[in-house]
Tab-separated table of C-alpha atoms in Angstrom:
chain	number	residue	atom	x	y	z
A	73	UNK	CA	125.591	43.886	55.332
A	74	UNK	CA	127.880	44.761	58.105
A	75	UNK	CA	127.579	48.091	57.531
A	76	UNK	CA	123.721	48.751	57.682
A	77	UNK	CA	124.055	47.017	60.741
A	78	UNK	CA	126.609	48.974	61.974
A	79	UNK	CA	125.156	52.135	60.736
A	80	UNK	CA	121.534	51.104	62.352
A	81	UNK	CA	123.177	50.426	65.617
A	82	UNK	CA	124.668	53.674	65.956
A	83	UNK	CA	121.622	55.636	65.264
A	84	UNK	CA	119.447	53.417	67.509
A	85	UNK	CA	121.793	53.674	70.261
A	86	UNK	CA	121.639	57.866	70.454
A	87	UNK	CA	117.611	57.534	70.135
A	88	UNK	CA	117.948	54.528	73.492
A	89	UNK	CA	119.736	57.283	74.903
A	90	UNK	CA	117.513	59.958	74.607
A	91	UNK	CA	115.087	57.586	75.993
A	92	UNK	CA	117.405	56.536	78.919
A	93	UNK	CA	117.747	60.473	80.042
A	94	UNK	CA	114.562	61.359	80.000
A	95	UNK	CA	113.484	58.555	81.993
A	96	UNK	CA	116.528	59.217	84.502
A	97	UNK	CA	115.267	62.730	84.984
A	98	UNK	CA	117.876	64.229	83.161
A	99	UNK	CA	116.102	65.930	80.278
A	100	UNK	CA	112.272	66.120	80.689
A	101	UNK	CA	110.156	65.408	78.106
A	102	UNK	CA	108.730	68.877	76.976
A	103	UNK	CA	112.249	69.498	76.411
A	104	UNK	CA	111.606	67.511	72.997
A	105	UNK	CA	110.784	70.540	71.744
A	106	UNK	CA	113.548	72.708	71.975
A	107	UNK	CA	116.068	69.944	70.737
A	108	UNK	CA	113.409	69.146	67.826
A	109	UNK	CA	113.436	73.096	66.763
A	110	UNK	CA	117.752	73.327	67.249
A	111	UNK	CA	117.676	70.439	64.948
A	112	UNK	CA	115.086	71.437	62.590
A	113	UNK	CA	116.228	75.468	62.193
A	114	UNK	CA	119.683	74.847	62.672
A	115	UNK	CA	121.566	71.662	62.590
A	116	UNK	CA	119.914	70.250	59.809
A	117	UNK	CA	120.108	72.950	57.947
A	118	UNK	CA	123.666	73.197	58.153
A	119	UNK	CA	124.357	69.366	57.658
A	120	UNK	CA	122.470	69.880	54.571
A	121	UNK	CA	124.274	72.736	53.047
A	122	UNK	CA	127.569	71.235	53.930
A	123	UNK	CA	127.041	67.980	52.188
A	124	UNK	CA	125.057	69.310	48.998
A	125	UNK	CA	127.543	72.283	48.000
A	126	UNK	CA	130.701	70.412	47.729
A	127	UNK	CA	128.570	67.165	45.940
A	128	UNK	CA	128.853	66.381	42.509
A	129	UNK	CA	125.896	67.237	40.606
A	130	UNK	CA	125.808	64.342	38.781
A	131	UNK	CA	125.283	62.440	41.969
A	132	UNK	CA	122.547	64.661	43.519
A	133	UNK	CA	120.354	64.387	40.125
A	134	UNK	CA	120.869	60.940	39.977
A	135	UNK	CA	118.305	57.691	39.256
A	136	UNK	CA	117.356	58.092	43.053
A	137	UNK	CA	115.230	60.644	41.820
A	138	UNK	CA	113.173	59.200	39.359
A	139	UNK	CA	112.800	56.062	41.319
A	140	UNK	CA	111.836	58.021	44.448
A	141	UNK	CA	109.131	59.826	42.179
A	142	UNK	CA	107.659	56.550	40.868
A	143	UNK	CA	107.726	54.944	44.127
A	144	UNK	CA	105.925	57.636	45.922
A	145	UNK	CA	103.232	58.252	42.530
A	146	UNK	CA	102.356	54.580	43.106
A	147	UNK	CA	102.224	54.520	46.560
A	148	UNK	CA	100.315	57.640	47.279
A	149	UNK	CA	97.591	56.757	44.581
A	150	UNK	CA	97.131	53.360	46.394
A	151	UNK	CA	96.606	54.769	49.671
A	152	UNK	CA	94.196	57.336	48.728
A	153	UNK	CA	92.169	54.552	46.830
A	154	UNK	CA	92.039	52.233	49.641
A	155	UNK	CA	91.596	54.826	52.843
A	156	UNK	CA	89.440	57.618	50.578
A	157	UNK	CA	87.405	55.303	48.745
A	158	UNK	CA	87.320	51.748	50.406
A	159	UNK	CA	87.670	52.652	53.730
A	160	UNK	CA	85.997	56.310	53.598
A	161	UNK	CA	87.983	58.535	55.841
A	162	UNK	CA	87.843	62.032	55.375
A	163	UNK	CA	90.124	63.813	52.910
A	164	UNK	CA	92.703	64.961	56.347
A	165	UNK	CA	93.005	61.401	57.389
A	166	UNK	CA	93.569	60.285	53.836
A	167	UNK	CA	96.273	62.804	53.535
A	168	UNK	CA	97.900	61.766	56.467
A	169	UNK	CA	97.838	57.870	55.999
A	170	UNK	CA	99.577	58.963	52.123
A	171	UNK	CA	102.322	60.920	53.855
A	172	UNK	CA	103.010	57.568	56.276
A	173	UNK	CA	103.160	54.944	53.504
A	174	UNK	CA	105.333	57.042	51.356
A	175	UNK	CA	107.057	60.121	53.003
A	176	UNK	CA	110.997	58.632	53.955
A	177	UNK	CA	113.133	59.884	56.686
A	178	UNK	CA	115.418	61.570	54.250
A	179	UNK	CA	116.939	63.912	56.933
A	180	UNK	CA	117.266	62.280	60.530
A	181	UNK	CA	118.139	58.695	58.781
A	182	UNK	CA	118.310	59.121	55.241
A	183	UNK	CA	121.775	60.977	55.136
A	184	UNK	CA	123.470	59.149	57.951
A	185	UNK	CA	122.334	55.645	55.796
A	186	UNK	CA	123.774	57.526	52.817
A	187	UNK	CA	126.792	57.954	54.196
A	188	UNK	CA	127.664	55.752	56.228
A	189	UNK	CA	126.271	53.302	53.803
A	190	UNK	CA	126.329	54.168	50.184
A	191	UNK	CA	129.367	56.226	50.823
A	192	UNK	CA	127.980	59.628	49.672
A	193	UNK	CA	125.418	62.180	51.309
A	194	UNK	CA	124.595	63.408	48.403
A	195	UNK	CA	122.305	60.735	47.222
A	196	UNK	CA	119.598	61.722	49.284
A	197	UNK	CA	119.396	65.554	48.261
A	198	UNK	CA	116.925	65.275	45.877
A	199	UNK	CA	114.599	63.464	47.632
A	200	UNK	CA	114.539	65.862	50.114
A	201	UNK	CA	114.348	68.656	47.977
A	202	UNK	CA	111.073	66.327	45.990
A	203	UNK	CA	109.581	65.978	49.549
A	204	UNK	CA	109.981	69.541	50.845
A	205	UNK	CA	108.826	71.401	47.394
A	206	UNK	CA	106.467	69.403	46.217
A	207	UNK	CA	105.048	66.613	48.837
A	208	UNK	CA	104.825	68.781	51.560
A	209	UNK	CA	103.335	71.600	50.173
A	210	UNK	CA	99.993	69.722	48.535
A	211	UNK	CA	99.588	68.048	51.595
A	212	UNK	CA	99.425	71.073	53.010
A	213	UNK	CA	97.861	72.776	50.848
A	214	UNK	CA	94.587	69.903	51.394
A	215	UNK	CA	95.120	70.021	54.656
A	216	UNK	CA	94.842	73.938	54.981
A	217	UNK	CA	91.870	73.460	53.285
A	218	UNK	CA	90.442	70.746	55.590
A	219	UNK	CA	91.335	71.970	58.716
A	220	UNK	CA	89.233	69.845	60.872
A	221	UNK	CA	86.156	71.369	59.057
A	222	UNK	CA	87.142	75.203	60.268
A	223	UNK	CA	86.515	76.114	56.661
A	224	UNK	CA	89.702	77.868	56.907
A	225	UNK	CA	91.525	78.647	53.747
A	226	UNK	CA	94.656	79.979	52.387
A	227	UNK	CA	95.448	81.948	49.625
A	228	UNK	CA	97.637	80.712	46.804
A	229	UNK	CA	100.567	82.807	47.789
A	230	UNK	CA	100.784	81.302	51.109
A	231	UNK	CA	101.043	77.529	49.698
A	232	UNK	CA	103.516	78.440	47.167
A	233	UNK	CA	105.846	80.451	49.921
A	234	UNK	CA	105.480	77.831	52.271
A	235	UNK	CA	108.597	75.856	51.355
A	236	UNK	CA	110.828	78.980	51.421
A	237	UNK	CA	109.895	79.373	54.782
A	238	UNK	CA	111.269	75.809	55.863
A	239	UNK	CA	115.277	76.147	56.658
A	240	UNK	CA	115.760	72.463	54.974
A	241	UNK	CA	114.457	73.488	51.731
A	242	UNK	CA	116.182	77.147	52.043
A	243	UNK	CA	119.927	75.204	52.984
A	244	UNK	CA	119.618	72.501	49.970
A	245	UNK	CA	118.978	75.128	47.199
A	246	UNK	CA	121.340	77.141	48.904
A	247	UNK	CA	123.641	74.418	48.819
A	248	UNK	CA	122.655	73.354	45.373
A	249	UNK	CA	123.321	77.014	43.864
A	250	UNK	CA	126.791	77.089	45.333
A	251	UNK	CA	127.459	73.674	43.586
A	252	UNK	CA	125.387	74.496	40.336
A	253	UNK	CA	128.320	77.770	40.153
A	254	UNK	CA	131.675	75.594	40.983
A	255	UNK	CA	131.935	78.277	43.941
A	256	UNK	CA	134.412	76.162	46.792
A	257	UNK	CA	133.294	78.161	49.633
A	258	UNK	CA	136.590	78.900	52.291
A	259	UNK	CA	137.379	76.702	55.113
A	260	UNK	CA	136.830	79.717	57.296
A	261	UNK	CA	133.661	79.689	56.489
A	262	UNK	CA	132.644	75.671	56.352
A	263	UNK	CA	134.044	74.858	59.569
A	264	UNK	CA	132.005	76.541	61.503
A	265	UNK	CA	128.795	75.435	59.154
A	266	UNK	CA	129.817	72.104	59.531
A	267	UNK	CA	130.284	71.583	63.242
A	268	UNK	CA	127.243	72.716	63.686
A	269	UNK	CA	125.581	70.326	60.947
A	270	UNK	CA	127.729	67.212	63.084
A	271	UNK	CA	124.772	67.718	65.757
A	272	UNK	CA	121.785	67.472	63.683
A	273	UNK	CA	121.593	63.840	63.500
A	274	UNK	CA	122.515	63.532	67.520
A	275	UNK	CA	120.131	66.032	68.348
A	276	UNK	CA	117.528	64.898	66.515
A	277	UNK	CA	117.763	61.209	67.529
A	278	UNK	CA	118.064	62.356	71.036
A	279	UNK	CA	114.986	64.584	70.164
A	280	UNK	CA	113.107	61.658	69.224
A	281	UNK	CA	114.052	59.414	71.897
A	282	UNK	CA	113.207	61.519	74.639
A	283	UNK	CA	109.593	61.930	73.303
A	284	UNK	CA	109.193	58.165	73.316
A	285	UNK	CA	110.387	58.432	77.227
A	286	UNK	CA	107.312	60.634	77.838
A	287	UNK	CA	104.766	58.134	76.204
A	288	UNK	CA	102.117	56.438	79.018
A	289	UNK	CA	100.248	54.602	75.758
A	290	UNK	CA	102.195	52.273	72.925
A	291	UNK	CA	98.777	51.304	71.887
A	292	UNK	CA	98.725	50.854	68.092
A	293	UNK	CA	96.167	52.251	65.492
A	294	UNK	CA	94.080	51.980	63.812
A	295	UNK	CA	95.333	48.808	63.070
A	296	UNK	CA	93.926	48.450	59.539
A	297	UNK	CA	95.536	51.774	58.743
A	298	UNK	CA	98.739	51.182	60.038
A	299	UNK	CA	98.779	47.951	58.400
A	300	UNK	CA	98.628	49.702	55.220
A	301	UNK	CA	100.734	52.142	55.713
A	302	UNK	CA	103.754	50.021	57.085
A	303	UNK	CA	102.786	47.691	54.225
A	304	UNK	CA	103.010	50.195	51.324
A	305	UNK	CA	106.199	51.838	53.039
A	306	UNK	CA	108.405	48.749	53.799
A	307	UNK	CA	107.286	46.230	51.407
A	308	UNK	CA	106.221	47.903	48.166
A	309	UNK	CA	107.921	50.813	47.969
A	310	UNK	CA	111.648	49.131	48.039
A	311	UNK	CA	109.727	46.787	45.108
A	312	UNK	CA	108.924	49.972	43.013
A	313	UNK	CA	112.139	50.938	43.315
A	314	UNK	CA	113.956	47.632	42.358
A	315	UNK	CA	111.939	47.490	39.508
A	316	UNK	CA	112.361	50.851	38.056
A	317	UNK	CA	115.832	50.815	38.412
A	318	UNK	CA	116.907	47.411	37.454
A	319	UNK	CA	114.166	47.150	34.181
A	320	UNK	CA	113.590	50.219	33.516
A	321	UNK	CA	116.687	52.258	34.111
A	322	UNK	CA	118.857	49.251	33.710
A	323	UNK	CA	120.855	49.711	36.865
A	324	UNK	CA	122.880	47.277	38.240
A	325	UNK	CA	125.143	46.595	41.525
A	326	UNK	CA	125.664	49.855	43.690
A	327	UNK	CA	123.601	51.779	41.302
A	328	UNK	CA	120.952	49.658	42.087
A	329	UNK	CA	121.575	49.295	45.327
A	330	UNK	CA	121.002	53.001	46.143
A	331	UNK	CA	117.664	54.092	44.932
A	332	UNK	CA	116.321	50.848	46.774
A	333	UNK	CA	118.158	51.024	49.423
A	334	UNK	CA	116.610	54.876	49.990
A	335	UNK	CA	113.412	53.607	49.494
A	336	UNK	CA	113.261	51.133	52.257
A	337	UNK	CA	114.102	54.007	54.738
A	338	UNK	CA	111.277	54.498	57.953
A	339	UNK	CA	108.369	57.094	57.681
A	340	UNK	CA	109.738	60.559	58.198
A	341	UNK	CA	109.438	61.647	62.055
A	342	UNK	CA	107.518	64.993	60.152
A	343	UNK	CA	104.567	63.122	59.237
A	344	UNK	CA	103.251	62.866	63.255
A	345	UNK	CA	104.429	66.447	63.486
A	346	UNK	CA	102.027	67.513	60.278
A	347	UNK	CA	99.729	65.245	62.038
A	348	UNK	CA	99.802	66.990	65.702
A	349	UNK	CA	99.271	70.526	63.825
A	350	UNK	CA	96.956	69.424	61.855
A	351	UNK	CA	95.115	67.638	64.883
A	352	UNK	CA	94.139	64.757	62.709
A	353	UNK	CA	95.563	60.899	62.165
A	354	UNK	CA	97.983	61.476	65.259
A	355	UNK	CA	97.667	57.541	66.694
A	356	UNK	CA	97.758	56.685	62.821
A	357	UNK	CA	101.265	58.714	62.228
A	358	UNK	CA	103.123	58.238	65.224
A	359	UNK	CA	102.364	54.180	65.271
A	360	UNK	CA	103.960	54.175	61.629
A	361	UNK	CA	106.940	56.196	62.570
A	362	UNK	CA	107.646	53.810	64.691
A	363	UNK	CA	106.740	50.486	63.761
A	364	UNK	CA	108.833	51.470	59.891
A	365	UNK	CA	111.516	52.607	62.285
A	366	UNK	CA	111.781	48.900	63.415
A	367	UNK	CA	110.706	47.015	60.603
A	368	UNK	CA	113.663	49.378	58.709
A	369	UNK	CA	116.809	47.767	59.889
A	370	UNK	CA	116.037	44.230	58.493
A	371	UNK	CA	114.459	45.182	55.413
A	372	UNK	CA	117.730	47.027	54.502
A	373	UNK	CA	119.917	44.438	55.780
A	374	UNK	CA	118.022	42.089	53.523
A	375	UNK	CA	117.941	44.582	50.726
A	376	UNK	CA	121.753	44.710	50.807
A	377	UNK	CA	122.615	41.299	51.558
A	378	UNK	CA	120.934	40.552	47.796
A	379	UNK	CA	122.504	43.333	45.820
A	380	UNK	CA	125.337	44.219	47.361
């Protein structure tokens, strides 16, 4: 239990901080964006190939996978029927509240908690690779379609292509190729690869923080929405995986521990990004990130204090 917490603490304290300097002056707000795009196109990237080629395959294709597939099956279905069909929003906003309730912050939190946590990175490669191939792309793909009733549409080719175009996605298979071949790539050459991957996680929570410093509103909504959301994302989704694993896979102790563990992590910071391109279900992403973000640290300090 120690260990989430200390884990948590850390990455909290470099997201304060970002907060702290750009209220001090030191960084300014707008400058969110240039740390968010080092991260994203470079730091991330390389953090990701580091820790994927010299993993064990056996460990990236592991039960996290098919637990984070029924997990986000179940969840996505129930959003959709309750903000589509209950609720009626349109088919953006539904889109949007199905990427907050199940979409996990694989990258900025996911691999530090898999670390620092579960003891190996590699855990949480394939749901990143699940959420850049294939979740990201239909939601894309709906919202191309949507966008905000331009009548704008894009060709086949262009939602296909789409995830070779993200650096994430392009530095996992990367990574996975070198360890599907047994290549062990030169220290020459990893050093440099990984120093730069030691400041994605920083950067990013830095990133993040210093966006928060520019915020005049903390309103939340809409509530009912966000309810949902945080509800399906916290709550159920760390159930689903429990379940699967322990009576359907059989899992049991740190094997069980994992998949639910990953489950329970916050909303993906990418979700209010999709949202602010998009230009729909901003207030609706961005009070998920952050309430998830919060609600995060005990639900996986519970979830480990039973099954570890």
């Amino acid at each position: 239990m120690s260990s989430v917490l200390s884990a948590f603490f850390t990455l909290v304290a470099v997201a304060v901080l970002g907060y702290v300097v750009g209220r001090a002056g030191v960084l300014r707000s707008e400058d969110e964006q240039v740390l968010s795009r080092l991260a994203f196109f470079v730091a991330t990237p390389a953090l990701m190939f580091a820790t994927v080629a010299r993993a064990d395959l056996n460990a990236i294709f592991s039960p996290v996978l098919l637990t984070s597939l029924s997990c986000v099956l179940v969840v996505v279905v129930l959003s959709v029927t309750v903000t589509a069909l209950v609720r009626h929003r349109d088919r953006a906003q539904a889109t949007i509240g199905a990427l907050a309730a199940s979409y996990v912050n694989a990258g900025n939190l996911g691999i530090p908690v898999a670390v620092y946590v579960l003891g190996d990175g590699a855990l949480v490669a394939p749901i990143v690779l699940f959420q850049l191939l294939v979740m990201a792309p239909v939601a894309f793909a709906v919202l191309d379609g949507y966008r905000q009733g331009s009548g704008r549409r894009v060709s086949l080719r262009t939602v296909l292509t789409r995830p070779l175009r993200n650096p994430l996605t392009v530095a996992s298979l990367l990574g996975l190729l070198v360890a599907a071949v047994g290549f062990d790539p030169p220290t020459l050459l990893m050093r440099p690869v990984e120093l730069v991957g030691a400041a994605g996680v920083p950067v990013a929570l830095i990133a993040y923080g210093l966006s928060l410093s520019g915020r005049t509103s903390t309103r939340i909504g809409p509530a009912p929405d966000v309810a949902l959301a945080v509800s399906l994302k916290i709550v159920l989704q760390p159930v689903i995986a429990y379940a699967v694993g322990r009576w359907v896979l059989g899992l049991e102790g740190h094997a069980l521990l994992a998949p639910t563990l990953l489950a329970a992590l916050p909303t993906a910071q990418n979700v209010y990004v999709y949202a602010v391109h998009y230009r729909t279900g901003q207030q609706l992403a961005r009070s998920t990130v952050m309430l998830t973000t919060l609600l995060a640290i005990p639900t996986m300090t519970l979830i480990t204090g039973l099954l570890a």
